[in-house]
mmCIF file with all atom_site columns, C-alpha atoms in Angstrom:
data_model
loop_
_atom_site.group_PDB
_atom_site.id
_atom_site.type_symbol
_atom_site.label_atom_id
_atom_site.label_alt_id
_atom_site.label_comp_id
_atom_site.label_asym_id
_atom_site.label_entity_id
_atom_site.label_seq_id
_atom_site.pdbx_PDB_ins_code
_atom_site.Cartn_x
_atom_site.Cartn_y
_atom_site.Cartn_z
_atom_site.occupancy
_atom_site.B_iso_or_equiv
_atom_site.pdbx_formal_charge
_atom_site.auth_seq_id
_atom_site.auth_comp_id
_atom_site.auth_asym_id
_atom_site.auth_atom_id
_atom_site.pdbx_PDB_model_num
ATOM 1   C CA . GLN A 1 1   ? 23.369 25.412  -26.703 1.00 72.00 ? 7   GLN A CA 1
ATOM 2   C CA . LYS A 1 2   ? 26.422 23.320  -27.471 1.00 79.00 ? 8   LYS A CA 1
ATOM 3   C CA . GLU A 1 3   ? 27.594 23.657  -31.064 1.00 90.00 ? 9   GLU A CA 1
ATOM 4   C CA . VAL A 1 4   ? 29.790 21.907  -33.586 1.00 94.00 ? 10  VAL A CA 1
ATOM 5   C CA . GLU A 1 5   ? 30.804 23.940  -36.624 1.00 94.00 ? 11  GLU A CA 1
ATOM 6   C CA . GLN A 1 6   ? 32.012 22.685  -39.980 1.00 94.00 ? 12  GLN A CA 1
ATOM 7   C CA . ASN A 1 7   ? 32.538 24.409  -43.315 1.00 88.00 ? 13  ASN A CA 1
ATOM 8   C CA . SER A 1 8   ? 29.726 23.085  -45.518 1.00 85.00 ? 14  SER A CA 1
ATOM 9   C CA . GLY A 1 9   ? 31.881 23.098  -48.661 1.00 87.00 ? 15  GLY A CA 1
ATOM 10  C CA . PRO A 1 10  ? 31.956 21.705  -51.176 1.00 94.00 ? 16  PRO A CA 1
ATOM 11  C CA . LEU A 1 11  ? 35.667 21.142  -50.777 1.00 96.00 ? 17  LEU A CA 1
ATOM 12  C CA . SER A 1 12  ? 37.199 20.127  -54.092 1.00 97.00 ? 18  SER A CA 1
ATOM 13  C CA . VAL A 1 13  ? 40.513 18.238  -53.996 1.00 97.00 ? 19  VAL A CA 1
ATOM 14  C CA . PRO A 1 14  ? 42.488 16.647  -56.873 1.00 97.00 ? 20  PRO A CA 1
ATOM 15  C CA . GLU A 1 15  ? 42.910 12.888  -56.821 1.00 97.00 ? 21  GLU A CA 1
ATOM 16  C CA . GLY A 1 16  ? 46.058 11.899  -54.974 1.00 97.00 ? 22  GLY A CA 1
ATOM 17  C CA . ALA A 1 17  ? 46.219 15.106  -52.919 1.00 97.00 ? 23  ALA A CA 1
ATOM 18  C CA . ILE A 1 18  ? 45.598 15.574  -49.190 1.00 97.00 ? 24  ILE A CA 1
ATOM 19  C CA . ALA A 1 19  ? 42.075 16.546  -48.139 1.00 97.00 ? 25  ALA A CA 1
ATOM 20  C CA . SER A 1 20  ? 41.833 18.524  -44.896 1.00 97.00 ? 26  SER A CA 1
ATOM 21  C CA . LEU A 1 21  ? 38.517 18.738  -43.056 1.00 97.00 ? 27  LEU A CA 1
ATOM 22  C CA . ASN A 1 22  ? 38.031 20.896  -39.991 1.00 96.00 ? 28  ASN A CA 1
ATOM 23  C CA . CYS A 1 23  ? 35.633 21.088  -37.081 1.00 96.00 ? 29  CYS A CA 1
ATOM 24  C CA . THR A 1 24  ? 35.338 23.378  -34.062 1.00 96.00 ? 30  THR A CA 1
ATOM 25  C CA . TYR A 1 25  ? 33.230 22.767  -30.988 1.00 95.00 ? 31  TYR A CA 1
ATOM 26  C CA . SER A 1 26  ? 31.976 24.831  -28.085 1.00 93.00 ? 32  SER A CA 1
ATOM 27  C CA . ASP A 1 27  ? 31.880 22.421  -25.112 1.00 89.00 ? 33  ASP A CA 1
ATOM 28  C CA . ARG A 1 28  ? 35.245 22.613  -23.335 1.00 90.00 ? 34  ARG A CA 1
ATOM 29  C CA . VAL A 1 29  ? 34.666 19.421  -21.339 1.00 89.00 ? 35  VAL A CA 1
ATOM 30  C CA . SER A 1 30  ? 33.970 17.135  -24.312 1.00 89.00 ? 36  SER A CA 1
ATOM 31  C CA . GLN A 1 31  ? 35.952 13.904  -24.121 1.00 89.00 ? 37  GLN A CA 1
ATOM 32  C CA . SER A 1 32  ? 35.136 11.971  -27.291 1.00 92.00 ? 38  SER A CA 1
ATOM 33  C CA . PHE A 1 33  ? 35.331 13.045  -30.910 1.00 95.00 ? 39  PHE A CA 1
ATOM 34  C CA . PHE A 1 34  ? 34.278 11.209  -34.046 1.00 96.00 ? 40  PHE A CA 1
ATOM 35  C CA . TRP A 1 35  ? 34.421 11.524  -37.814 1.00 97.00 ? 41  TRP A CA 1
ATOM 36  C CA . TYR A 1 36  ? 31.730 9.865   -39.883 1.00 97.00 ? 42  TYR A CA 1
ATOM 37  C CA . ARG A 1 37  ? 31.465 9.532   -43.643 1.00 97.00 ? 43  ARG A CA 1
ATOM 38  C CA . GLN A 1 38  ? 28.085 9.677   -45.332 1.00 97.00 ? 44  GLN A CA 1
ATOM 39  C CA . TYR A 1 39  ? 27.542 8.844   -48.967 1.00 97.00 ? 45  TYR A CA 1
ATOM 40  C CA . SER A 1 40  ? 24.492 10.351  -50.659 1.00 93.00 ? 46  SER A CA 1
ATOM 41  C CA . GLY A 1 41  ? 21.353 8.458   -49.680 1.00 92.00 ? 47  GLY A CA 1
ATOM 42  C CA . LYS A 1 42  ? 23.183 6.313   -47.143 1.00 95.00 ? 48  LYS A CA 1
ATOM 43  C CA . SER A 1 43  ? 23.607 6.314   -43.387 1.00 96.00 ? 49  SER A CA 1
ATOM 44  C CA . PRO A 1 44  ? 26.654 7.725   -41.569 1.00 96.00 ? 50  PRO A CA 1
ATOM 45  C CA . GLU A 1 45  ? 29.510 5.284   -41.010 1.00 96.00 ? 51  GLU A CA 1
ATOM 46  C CA . LEU A 1 46  ? 32.267 5.760   -38.456 1.00 95.00 ? 52  LEU A CA 1
ATOM 47  C CA . ILE A 1 47  ? 35.754 6.250   -39.883 1.00 95.00 ? 53  ILE A CA 1
ATOM 48  C CA . MET A 1 48  ? 37.736 7.674   -36.960 1.00 95.00 ? 54  MET A CA 1
ATOM 49  C CA . SER A 1 49  ? 37.442 8.280   -33.243 1.00 94.00 ? 55  SER A CA 1
ATOM 50  C CA . ILE A 1 50  ? 39.855 10.283  -31.100 1.00 95.00 ? 56  ILE A CA 1
ATOM 51  C CA . TYR A 1 51  ? 39.902 10.872  -27.366 1.00 94.00 ? 57  TYR A CA 1
ATOM 52  C CA . SER A 1 52  ? 43.217 12.573  -26.509 1.00 93.00 ? 58  SER A CA 1
ATOM 53  C CA . ASN A 1 53  ? 45.209 15.489  -27.851 1.00 95.00 ? 59  ASN A CA 1
ATOM 54  C CA . GLY A 1 54  ? 47.450 14.819  -30.807 1.00 95.00 ? 60  GLY A CA 1
ATOM 55  C CA . ASP A 1 55  ? 47.249 12.729  -33.940 1.00 96.00 ? 61  ASP A CA 1
ATOM 56  C CA . LYS A 1 56  ? 45.702 9.334   -34.551 1.00 96.00 ? 62  LYS A CA 1
ATOM 57  C CA . GLU A 1 57  ? 46.418 7.550   -37.805 1.00 97.00 ? 63  GLU A CA 1
ATOM 58  C CA . ASP A 1 58  ? 44.481 4.747   -39.479 1.00 96.00 ? 64  ASP A CA 1
ATOM 59  C CA . GLY A 1 59  ? 45.567 3.925   -43.009 1.00 97.00 ? 65  GLY A CA 1
ATOM 60  C CA . ARG A 1 60  ? 45.094 7.001   -45.203 1.00 97.00 ? 66  ARG A CA 1
ATOM 61  C CA . PHE A 1 61  ? 43.152 8.809   -42.459 1.00 98.00 ? 67  PHE A CA 1
ATOM 62  C CA . THR A 1 62  ? 44.604 10.955  -39.663 1.00 98.00 ? 68  THR A CA 1
ATOM 63  C CA . ALA A 1 63  ? 42.486 12.603  -36.990 1.00 97.00 ? 69  ALA A CA 1
ATOM 64  C CA . GLN A 1 64  ? 43.956 15.524  -35.080 1.00 97.00 ? 70  GLN A CA 1
ATOM 65  C CA . LEU A 1 65  ? 42.646 16.884  -31.794 1.00 97.00 ? 71  LEU A CA 1
ATOM 66  C CA . ASN A 1 66  ? 43.536 20.117  -30.004 1.00 96.00 ? 72  ASN A CA 1
ATOM 67  C CA . LYS A 1 67  ? 41.377 20.502  -26.912 1.00 94.00 ? 73  LYS A CA 1
ATOM 68  C CA . ALA A 1 68  ? 42.889 23.859  -25.945 1.00 94.00 ? 74  ALA A CA 1
ATOM 69  C CA . SER A 1 69  ? 41.769 25.330  -29.279 1.00 94.00 ? 75  SER A CA 1
ATOM 70  C CA . GLN A 1 70  ? 38.588 23.204  -29.328 1.00 95.00 ? 76  GLN A CA 1
ATOM 71  C CA . TYR A 1 71  ? 39.473 21.995  -32.766 1.00 95.00 ? 77  TYR A CA 1
ATOM 72  C CA . VAL A 1 72  ? 39.420 18.595  -34.431 1.00 97.00 ? 78  VAL A CA 1
ATOM 73  C CA . SER A 1 73  ? 40.444 17.809  -37.984 1.00 97.00 ? 79  SER A CA 1
ATOM 74  C CA . LEU A 1 74  ? 40.562 14.926  -40.423 1.00 98.00 ? 80  LEU A CA 1
ATOM 75  C CA . LEU A 1 75  ? 43.263 14.495  -43.037 1.00 98.00 ? 81  LEU A CA 1
ATOM 76  C CA . ILE A 1 76  ? 42.803 12.111  -45.950 1.00 98.00 ? 82  ILE A CA 1
ATOM 77  C CA . ARG A 1 77  ? 46.039 11.290  -47.767 1.00 98.00 ? 83  ARG A CA 1
ATOM 78  C CA . ASP A 1 78  ? 46.216 10.086  -51.378 1.00 98.00 ? 84  ASP A CA 1
ATOM 79  C CA . SER A 1 79  ? 42.564 11.086  -51.919 1.00 97.00 ? 85  SER A CA 1
ATOM 80  C CA . GLN A 1 80  ? 40.551 8.758   -54.119 1.00 97.00 ? 86  GLN A CA 1
ATOM 81  C CA . PRO A 1 81  ? 37.288 9.404   -56.022 1.00 96.00 ? 87  PRO A CA 1
ATOM 82  C CA . SER A 1 82  ? 35.641 6.948   -53.611 1.00 96.00 ? 88  SER A CA 1
ATOM 83  C CA . ASP A 1 83  ? 36.388 9.425   -50.796 1.00 97.00 ? 89  ASP A CA 1
ATOM 84  C CA . SER A 1 84  ? 33.837 11.825  -52.303 1.00 98.00 ? 90  SER A CA 1
ATOM 85  C CA . ALA A 1 85  ? 31.159 12.063  -49.618 1.00 97.00 ? 91  ALA A CA 1
ATOM 86  C CA . THR A 1 86  ? 29.918 14.278  -46.799 1.00 96.00 ? 92  THR A CA 1
ATOM 87  C CA . TYR A 1 87  ? 32.034 14.103  -43.656 1.00 97.00 ? 93  TYR A CA 1
ATOM 88  C CA . LEU A 1 88  ? 30.300 14.628  -40.335 1.00 96.00 ? 94  LEU A CA 1
ATOM 89  C CA . CYS A 1 89  ? 32.063 15.696  -37.164 1.00 96.00 ? 95  CYS A CA 1
ATOM 90  C CA . ALA A 1 90  ? 30.470 14.531  -33.905 1.00 95.00 ? 96  ALA A CA 1
ATOM 91  C CA . VAL A 1 91  ? 31.467 15.659  -30.421 1.00 94.00 ? 97  VAL A CA 1
ATOM 92  C CA . GLU A 1 92  ? 30.381 14.158  -27.133 1.00 89.00 ? 98  GLU A CA 1
ATOM 93  C CA . SER A 1 93  ? 28.668 16.674  -24.877 1.00 84.00 ? 99  SER A CA 1
ATOM 94  C CA . ASN A 1 94  ? 26.736 15.849  -21.725 1.00 77.00 ? 100 ASN A CA 1
ATOM 95  C CA . TYR A 1 95  ? 26.587 12.145  -22.630 1.00 76.00 ? 101 TYR A CA 1
ATOM 96  C CA . GLN A 1 96  ? 25.184 12.803  -26.112 1.00 83.00 ? 102 GLN A CA 1
ATOM 97  C CA . LEU A 1 97  ? 26.735 13.377  -29.527 1.00 89.00 ? 103 LEU A CA 1
ATOM 98  C CA . ILE A 1 98  ? 26.414 16.843  -31.016 1.00 91.00 ? 104 ILE A CA 1
ATOM 99  C CA . TRP A 1 99  ? 26.746 16.829  -34.779 1.00 93.00 ? 105 TRP A CA 1
ATOM 100 C CA . GLY A 1 100 ? 28.118 19.286  -37.261 1.00 94.00 ? 106 GLY A CA 1
ATOM 101 C CA . ALA A 1 101 ? 26.174 19.836  -40.485 1.00 92.00 ? 107 ALA A CA 1
ATOM 102 C CA . GLY A 1 102 ? 28.927 18.164  -42.491 1.00 94.00 ? 108 GLY A CA 1
ATOM 103 C CA . THR A 1 103 ? 31.466 19.080  -45.150 1.00 96.00 ? 109 THR A CA 1
ATOM 104 C CA . LYS A 1 104 ? 30.892 17.851  -48.692 1.00 96.00 ? 110 LYS A CA 1
ATOM 105 C CA . LEU A 1 105 ? 34.156 16.594  -50.182 1.00 97.00 ? 111 LEU A CA 1
ATOM 106 C CA . ILE A 1 106 ? 34.613 16.139  -53.924 1.00 97.00 ? 112 ILE A CA 1
ATOM 107 C CA . ILE A 1 107 ? 37.689 14.352  -55.241 1.00 97.00 ? 113 ILE A CA 1
ATOM 108 C CA . LYS A 1 108 ? 38.408 15.307  -58.837 1.00 95.00 ? 114 LYS A CA 1
ATOM 109 C CA . PRO A 1 109 ? 39.988 12.561  -61.020 1.00 91.00 ? 115 PRO A CA 1
ATOM 110 C CA . ASP B 2 1   ? 26.590 -10.647 -38.003 1.00 77.00 ? 223 ASP B CA 1
ATOM 111 C CA . ALA B 2 2   ? 25.178 -8.065  -35.617 1.00 79.00 ? 224 ALA B CA 1
ATOM 112 C CA . GLU B 2 3   ? 23.270 -5.271  -37.266 1.00 92.00 ? 225 GLU B CA 1
ATOM 113 C CA . ILE B 2 4   ? 20.724 -2.524  -36.843 1.00 96.00 ? 226 ILE B CA 1
ATOM 114 C CA . THR B 2 5   ? 17.667 -2.487  -39.084 1.00 97.00 ? 227 THR B CA 1
ATOM 115 C CA . GLN B 2 6   ? 14.911 0.022   -39.717 1.00 98.00 ? 228 GLN B CA 1
ATOM 116 C CA . SER B 2 7   ? 11.492 -0.408  -41.239 1.00 97.00 ? 229 SER B CA 1
ATOM 117 C CA . PRO B 2 8   ? 9.894  0.730   -43.369 1.00 97.00 ? 230 PRO B CA 1
ATOM 118 C CA . ARG B 2 9   ? 12.658 2.177   -45.539 1.00 97.00 ? 231 ARG B CA 1
ATOM 119 C CA . HIS B 2 10  ? 10.216 4.533   -47.240 1.00 97.00 ? 232 HIS B CA 1
ATOM 120 C CA . LYS B 2 11  ? 6.870  5.769   -45.996 1.00 98.00 ? 233 LYS B CA 1
ATOM 121 C CA . ILE B 2 12  ? 4.324  8.227   -47.357 1.00 98.00 ? 234 ILE B CA 1
ATOM 122 C CA . THR B 2 13  ? 1.556  9.293   -45.034 1.00 97.00 ? 235 THR B CA 1
ATOM 123 C CA . GLU B 2 14  ? -1.013 12.026  -44.624 1.00 97.00 ? 236 GLU B CA 1
ATOM 124 C CA . THR B 2 15  ? -1.119 14.901  -42.186 1.00 98.00 ? 237 THR B CA 1
ATOM 125 C CA . GLY B 2 16  ? -2.720 13.912  -38.898 1.00 97.00 ? 238 GLY B CA 1
ATOM 126 C CA . ARG B 2 17  ? -2.081 10.175  -39.122 1.00 97.00 ? 239 ARG B CA 1
ATOM 127 C CA . GLN B 2 18  ? -0.147 8.272   -36.496 1.00 98.00 ? 240 GLN B CA 1
ATOM 128 C CA . VAL B 2 19  ? 3.044  6.692   -37.815 1.00 98.00 ? 241 VAL B CA 1
ATOM 129 C CA . THR B 2 20  ? 5.451  4.271   -36.149 1.00 98.00 ? 242 THR B CA 1
ATOM 130 C CA . LEU B 2 21  ? 8.994  3.698   -37.386 1.00 98.00 ? 243 LEU B CA 1
ATOM 131 C CA . ALA B 2 22  ? 10.700 0.530   -36.223 1.00 98.00 ? 244 ALA B CA 1
ATOM 132 C CA . CYS B 2 23  ? 14.321 0.123   -35.129 1.00 98.00 ? 245 CYS B CA 1
ATOM 133 C CA . HIS B 2 24  ? 15.827 -3.246  -34.209 1.00 98.00 ? 246 HIS B CA 1
ATOM 134 C CA . GLN B 2 25  ? 19.428 -3.944  -33.237 1.00 97.00 ? 247 GLN B CA 1
ATOM 135 C CA . THR B 2 26  ? 21.193 -7.216  -32.603 1.00 95.00 ? 248 THR B CA 1
ATOM 136 C CA . TRP B 2 27  ? 24.380 -5.657  -31.155 1.00 90.00 ? 249 TRP B CA 1
ATOM 137 C CA . ASN B 2 28  ? 22.974 -6.032  -27.630 1.00 91.00 ? 250 ASN B CA 1
ATOM 138 C CA . HIS B 2 29  ? 23.720 -2.338  -27.097 1.00 93.00 ? 251 HIS B CA 1
ATOM 139 C CA . ASN B 2 30  ? 22.191 -0.593  -24.112 1.00 92.00 ? 252 ASN B CA 1
ATOM 140 C CA . ASN B 2 31  ? 22.011 2.819   -25.776 1.00 93.00 ? 253 ASN B CA 1
ATOM 141 C CA . MET B 2 32  ? 19.692 3.617   -28.677 1.00 95.00 ? 254 MET B CA 1
ATOM 142 C CA . PHE B 2 33  ? 19.002 6.915   -30.418 1.00 96.00 ? 255 PHE B CA 1
ATOM 143 C CA . TRP B 2 34  ? 16.639 8.423   -32.952 1.00 98.00 ? 256 TRP B CA 1
ATOM 144 C CA . TYR B 2 35  ? 17.772 11.277  -35.199 1.00 98.00 ? 257 TYR B CA 1
ATOM 145 C CA . ARG B 2 36  ? 16.290 13.201  -38.056 1.00 97.00 ? 258 ARG B CA 1
ATOM 146 C CA . GLN B 2 37  ? 18.389 14.627  -40.874 1.00 96.00 ? 259 GLN B CA 1
ATOM 147 C CA . ASP B 2 38  ? 17.304 17.529  -43.047 1.00 93.00 ? 260 ASP B CA 1
ATOM 148 C CA . LEU B 2 39  ? 19.166 19.461  -45.737 1.00 85.00 ? 261 LEU B CA 1
ATOM 149 C CA . GLY B 2 40  ? 21.281 22.171  -44.178 1.00 74.00 ? 262 GLY B CA 1
ATOM 150 C CA . HIS B 2 41  ? 21.123 20.630  -40.732 1.00 79.00 ? 263 HIS B CA 1
ATOM 151 C CA . GLY B 2 42  ? 23.266 18.116  -38.994 1.00 82.00 ? 264 GLY B CA 1
ATOM 152 C CA . LEU B 2 43  ? 21.755 15.121  -37.331 1.00 93.00 ? 265 LEU B CA 1
ATOM 153 C CA . ARG B 2 44  ? 19.282 16.287  -34.701 1.00 94.00 ? 266 ARG B CA 1
ATOM 154 C CA . LEU B 2 45  ? 18.465 14.095  -31.733 1.00 95.00 ? 267 LEU B CA 1
ATOM 155 C CA . ILE B 2 46  ? 14.797 13.273  -31.231 1.00 97.00 ? 268 ILE B CA 1
ATOM 156 C CA . HIS B 2 47  ? 14.778 10.740  -28.365 1.00 97.00 ? 269 HIS B CA 1
ATOM 157 C CA . TYR B 2 48  ? 17.249 8.383   -26.772 1.00 95.00 ? 270 TYR B CA 1
ATOM 158 C CA . SER B 2 49  ? 17.328 5.476   -24.357 1.00 95.00 ? 271 SER B CA 1
ATOM 159 C CA . TYR B 2 50  ? 20.075 4.157   -22.092 1.00 92.00 ? 272 TYR B CA 1
ATOM 160 C CA . GLY B 2 51  ? 18.310 0.895   -21.316 1.00 92.00 ? 273 GLY B CA 1
ATOM 161 C CA . VAL B 2 52  ? 15.021 -0.933  -20.950 1.00 95.00 ? 274 VAL B CA 1
ATOM 162 C CA . GLN B 2 53  ? 12.262 1.311   -19.604 1.00 95.00 ? 275 GLN B CA 1
ATOM 163 C CA . ASP B 2 54  ? 14.526 4.375   -19.940 1.00 95.00 ? 276 ASP B CA 1
ATOM 164 C CA . THR B 2 55  ? 13.628 7.106   -22.451 1.00 97.00 ? 277 THR B CA 1
ATOM 165 C CA . ASN B 2 56  ? 14.746 10.727  -22.733 1.00 95.00 ? 278 ASN B CA 1
ATOM 166 C CA . LYS B 2 57  ? 13.848 13.715  -24.870 1.00 96.00 ? 279 LYS B CA 1
ATOM 167 C CA . GLY B 2 58  ? 16.339 15.138  -27.299 1.00 94.00 ? 280 GLY B CA 1
ATOM 168 C CA . GLU B 2 59  ? 16.663 18.484  -29.027 1.00 90.00 ? 281 GLU B CA 1
ATOM 169 C CA . VAL B 2 60  ? 13.607 18.082  -31.303 1.00 95.00 ? 282 VAL B CA 1
ATOM 170 C CA . SER B 2 61  ? 11.233 15.778  -29.403 1.00 96.00 ? 283 SER B CA 1
ATOM 171 C CA . ASP B 2 62  ? 7.932  17.656  -29.872 1.00 96.00 ? 284 ASP B CA 1
ATOM 172 C CA . GLY B 2 63  ? 5.421  15.484  -31.735 1.00 97.00 ? 285 GLY B CA 1
ATOM 173 C CA . TYR B 2 64  ? 7.415  12.278  -31.241 1.00 98.00 ? 286 TYR B CA 1
ATOM 174 C CA . SER B 2 65  ? 7.421  9.525   -28.631 1.00 97.00 ? 287 SER B CA 1
ATOM 175 C CA . VAL B 2 66  ? 9.384  6.337   -27.957 1.00 98.00 ? 288 VAL B CA 1
ATOM 176 C CA . SER B 2 67  ? 9.143  3.361   -25.661 1.00 97.00 ? 289 SER B CA 1
ATOM 177 C CA . ARG B 2 68  ? 11.773 0.759   -24.726 1.00 97.00 ? 290 ARG B CA 1
ATOM 178 C CA . SER B 2 69  ? 10.357 -2.572  -23.607 1.00 97.00 ? 291 SER B CA 1
ATOM 179 C CA . ASN B 2 70  ? 13.411 -4.686  -24.511 1.00 97.00 ? 292 ASN B CA 1
ATOM 180 C CA . THR B 2 71  ? 17.071 -4.226  -25.382 1.00 96.00 ? 293 THR B CA 1
ATOM 181 C CA . GLU B 2 72  ? 16.667 -4.778  -29.119 1.00 97.00 ? 294 GLU B CA 1
ATOM 182 C CA . ASP B 2 73  ? 13.880 -2.354  -30.107 1.00 98.00 ? 295 ASP B CA 1
ATOM 183 C CA . LEU B 2 74  ? 13.178 1.369   -29.915 1.00 98.00 ? 296 LEU B CA 1
ATOM 184 C CA . PRO B 2 75  ? 10.128 2.274   -32.025 1.00 98.00 ? 297 PRO B CA 1
ATOM 185 C CA . LEU B 2 76  ? 9.529  5.950   -32.833 1.00 98.00 ? 298 LEU B CA 1
ATOM 186 C CA . THR B 2 77  ? 5.931  7.160   -33.005 1.00 98.00 ? 299 THR B CA 1
ATOM 187 C CA . LEU B 2 78  ? 4.698  10.330  -34.633 1.00 97.00 ? 300 LEU B CA 1
ATOM 188 C CA . GLU B 2 79  ? 1.459  10.967  -32.796 1.00 95.00 ? 301 GLU B CA 1
ATOM 189 C CA . SER B 2 80  ? -0.125 13.179  -35.471 1.00 97.00 ? 302 SER B CA 1
ATOM 190 C CA . ALA B 2 81  ? 2.118  13.555  -38.491 1.00 97.00 ? 303 ALA B CA 1
ATOM 191 C CA . ALA B 2 82  ? 2.820  17.066  -39.764 1.00 98.00 ? 304 ALA B CA 1
ATOM 192 C CA . SER B 2 83  ? 4.446  18.208  -43.020 1.00 97.00 ? 305 SER B CA 1
ATOM 193 C CA . SER B 2 84  ? 7.344  19.591  -40.957 1.00 96.00 ? 306 SER B CA 1
ATOM 194 C CA . GLN B 2 85  ? 8.154  16.005  -39.991 1.00 97.00 ? 307 GLN B CA 1
ATOM 195 C CA . THR B 2 86  ? 9.015  15.076  -43.573 1.00 97.00 ? 308 THR B CA 1
ATOM 196 C CA . SER B 2 87  ? 12.616 13.978  -43.179 1.00 97.00 ? 309 SER B CA 1
ATOM 197 C CA . VAL B 2 88  ? 15.062 11.101  -43.157 1.00 97.00 ? 310 VAL B CA 1
ATOM 198 C CA . TYR B 2 89  ? 15.085 9.301   -39.828 1.00 98.00 ? 311 TYR B CA 1
ATOM 199 C CA . PHE B 2 90  ? 18.066 7.363   -38.522 1.00 98.00 ? 312 PHE B CA 1
ATOM 200 C CA . CYS B 2 91  ? 18.248 5.000   -35.615 1.00 98.00 ? 313 CYS B CA 1
ATOM 201 C CA . ALA B 2 92  ? 21.599 4.392   -33.933 1.00 96.00 ? 314 ALA B CA 1
ATOM 202 C CA . SER B 2 93  ? 22.981 2.360   -31.055 1.00 95.00 ? 315 SER B CA 1
ATOM 203 C CA . SER B 2 94  ? 26.105 2.328   -28.911 1.00 91.00 ? 316 SER B CA 1
ATOM 204 C CA . THR B 2 95  ? 27.651 0.286   -26.126 1.00 85.00 ? 317 THR B CA 1
ATOM 205 C CA . GLY B 2 96  ? 28.426 3.134   -23.769 1.00 75.00 ? 318 GLY B CA 1
ATOM 206 C CA . THR B 2 97  ? 28.128 6.814   -23.116 1.00 62.00 ? 319 THR B CA 1
ATOM 207 C CA . PHE B 2 98  ? 31.365 7.885   -24.769 1.00 67.00 ? 320 PHE B CA 1
ATOM 208 C CA . ASN B 2 99  ? 31.430 5.251   -27.445 1.00 76.00 ? 321 ASN B CA 1
ATOM 209 C CA . GLU B 2 100 ? 30.841 5.505   -31.137 1.00 86.00 ? 322 GLU B CA 1
ATOM 210 C CA . GLN B 2 101 ? 27.319 5.088   -32.491 1.00 91.00 ? 323 GLN B CA 1
ATOM 211 C CA . PHE B 2 102 ? 26.350 2.667   -35.247 1.00 93.00 ? 324 PHE B CA 1
ATOM 212 C CA . PHE B 2 103 ? 23.559 3.621   -37.607 1.00 96.00 ? 325 PHE B CA 1
ATOM 213 C CA . GLY B 2 104 ? 20.696 1.861   -39.299 1.00 97.00 ? 326 GLY B CA 1
ATOM 214 C CA . PRO B 2 105 ? 19.996 2.404   -43.014 1.00 97.00 ? 327 PRO B CA 1
ATOM 215 C CA . GLY B 2 106 ? 17.396 5.135   -42.412 1.00 97.00 ? 328 GLY B CA 1
ATOM 216 C CA . THR B 2 107 ? 13.715 5.681   -43.136 1.00 98.00 ? 329 THR B CA 1
ATOM 217 C CA . ARG B 2 108 ? 12.615 8.338   -45.594 1.00 97.00 ? 330 ARG B CA 1
ATOM 218 C CA . LEU B 2 109 ? 9.277  9.714   -44.384 1.00 98.00 ? 331 LEU B CA 1
ATOM 219 C CA . THR B 2 110 ? 7.070  11.995  -46.462 1.00 98.00 ? 332 THR B CA 1
ATOM 220 C CA . VAL B 2 111 ? 4.042  13.642  -44.873 1.00 97.00 ? 333 VAL B CA 1
ATOM 221 C CA . LEU B 2 112 ? 1.573  15.032  -47.415 1.00 96.00 ? 334 LEU B CA 1
#
C-alpha cells in the first residue's frame, strides 16, 4: 500500500513568518508531486506542482523535492491570515494520485 | 470558462436507497475521478475513468459504481446507501496521467 505522510498539525505560524509544510512518500518511482490548499468547507485547489529534484518558486510559495529522501515540502514566505487552511500533499503512484491527510496551518495575526 | 460542477451539493437519504451524484466537466478532460473525504483521512479514491467507456475501481469502491458514456460526465451511484457512506464526495478531472487534477465543489451526503 503506497502511502503519503503529513503531520496533521495544527501548525501555528505568526503573520509574516515562513511556514514550512512537509510530506514523505513511500513509492520510489513517483514522478509528479502536488500541493493543494483546502479551505474549510471548500474543495482542494492546486497551488504548486513539482516534477524534478530541487526548488520551484511561485510568488510566496516554494516547493522542494528530494527524491532520494522521498521528501517534498512547501514553504510559504510572508505568511498571511488568508493562508490559514489545510494543505494536502499528493503524489503520483501507478498513474493515480495518493493523498496525505493534510496539515492544518493557522497564521496568527 | 471551463469548469467542473457537481449536483446536488447537499443530499440527505435513507439507508438502503439508491443515490446518484452527478459530475459534469467542460474542460474536455479525458480523466475523471471520484473521491470521498472523511475527517482524519485524506482523499480516498472511489472510481476513476481514463476515457469514454473506461472505468476502474479505486481504493474504496465497494458499494459504488460509475459509468462513462461521454467525455463530460461521470455519475457516481450508491447502489444501496449505508450510514458508512456519509461523507463529502469530490469529483475531479485531469488532462493526463501525470497532470494535476481539478476539483468540483463537492457533494455533502448524509445517510440516515
